[in-house]
Amino acid sequence: MGFLFSMFLILYNNFFSNFLISTFSSLLEGTKFS
């Protein structure tokens, strides 16, 4: 059970960090073009 939970946490952290990075980079590009 702990193994599955740790796998879920790792996948969730990867998804969340990718989401933050893509959002931040798109915001930077928006400010750069405007």
JSON list of C-alpha atoms in Angstrom, two decimals:
[
{"chain": "A", "resi": 1, "resn": "MET", "atom": "CA", "xyz": [0.00, 0.00, 0.00]},
{"chain": "A", "resi": 2, "resn": "GLY", "atom": "CA", "xyz": [2.79, 2.42, 0.87]},
{"chain": "A", "resi": 3, "resn": "PHE", "atom": "CA", "xyz": [4.52, 1.63, -2.43]},
{"chain": "A", "resi": 4, "resn": "LEU", "atom": "CA", "xyz": [1.43, 2.52, -4.47]},
{"chain": "A", "resi": 5, "resn": "PHE", "atom": "CA", "xyz": [0.94, 5.67, -2.43]},
{"chain": "A", "resi": 6, "resn": "SER", "atom": "CA", "xyz": [4.53, 6.79, -3.02]},
{"chain": "A", "resi": 7, "resn": "MET", "atom": "CA", "xyz": [4.16, 6.08, -6.75]},
{"chain": "A", "resi": 8, "resn": "PHE", "atom": "CA", "xyz": [1.00, 8.20, -6.78]},
{"chain": "A", "resi": 9, "resn": "LEU", "atom": "CA", "xyz": [2.76, 11.03, -4.95]},
{"chain": "A", "resi": 10, "resn": "ILE", "atom": "CA", "xyz": [5.67, 10.95, -7.42]},
{"chain": "A", "resi": 11, "resn": "LEU", "atom": "CA", "xyz": [3.34, 11.04, -10.43]},
{"chain": "A", "resi": 12, "resn": "TYR", "atom": "CA", "xyz": [1.26, 13.80, -8.84]},
{"chain": "A", "resi": 13, "resn": "ASN", "atom": "CA", "xyz": [4.35, 15.89, -8.08]},
{"chain": "A", "resi": 14, "resn": "ASN", "atom": "CA", "xyz": [5.66, 15.44, -11.63]},
{"chain": "A", "resi": 15, "resn": "PHE", "atom": "CA", "xyz": [2.31, 16.49, -13.12]},
{"chain": "A", "resi": 16, "resn": "PHE", "atom": "CA", "xyz": [2.01, 19.49, -10.79]},
{"chain": "A", "resi": 17, "resn": "SER", "atom": "CA", "xyz": [5.56, 20.71, -11.46]},
{"chain": "A", "resi": 18, "resn": "ASN", "atom": "CA", "xyz": [5.10, 20.32, -15.23]},
{"chain": "A", "resi": 19, "resn": "PHE", "atom": "CA", "xyz": [1.83, 22.26, -14.99]},
{"chain": "A", "resi": 20, "resn": "LEU", "atom": "CA", "xyz": [3.48, 25.06, -13.02]},
{"chain": "A", "resi": 21, "resn": "ILE", "atom": "CA", "xyz": [6.44, 25.23, -15.41]},
{"chain": "A", "resi": 22, "resn": "SER", "atom": "CA", "xyz": [4.23, 25.36, -18.52]},
{"chain": "A", "resi": 23, "resn": "THR", "atom": "CA", "xyz": [1.99, 28.01, -16.96]},
{"chain": "A", "resi": 24, "resn": "PHE", "atom": "CA", "xyz": [4.96, 30.11, -15.87]},
{"chain": "A", "resi": 25, "resn": "SER", "atom": "CA", "xyz": [6.68, 29.87, -19.25]},
{"chain": "A", "resi": 26, "resn": "SER", "atom": "CA", "xyz": [3.47, 30.80, -21.09]},
{"chain": "A", "resi": 27, "resn": "LEU", "atom": "CA", "xyz": [3.07, 33.80, -18.78]},
{"chain": "A", "resi": 28, "resn": "LEU", "atom": "CA", "xyz": [6.67, 34.83, -19.49]},
{"chain": "A", "resi": 29, "resn": "GLU", "atom": "CA", "xyz": [6.10, 34.55, -23.24]},
{"chain": "A", "resi": 30, "resn": "GLY", "atom": "CA", "xyz": [2.90, 36.60, -22.94]},
{"chain": "A", "resi": 31, "resn": "THR", "atom": "CA", "xyz": [4.70, 39.42, -21.14]},
{"chain": "A", "resi": 32, "resn": "LYS", "atom": "CA", "xyz": [7.59, 39.20, -23.60]},
{"chain": "A", "resi": 33, "resn": "PHE", "atom": "CA", "xyz": [5.37, 39.64, -26.67]},
{"chain": "A", "resi": 34, "resn": "SER", "atom": "CA", "xyz": [3.11, 42.34, -25.26]}
]
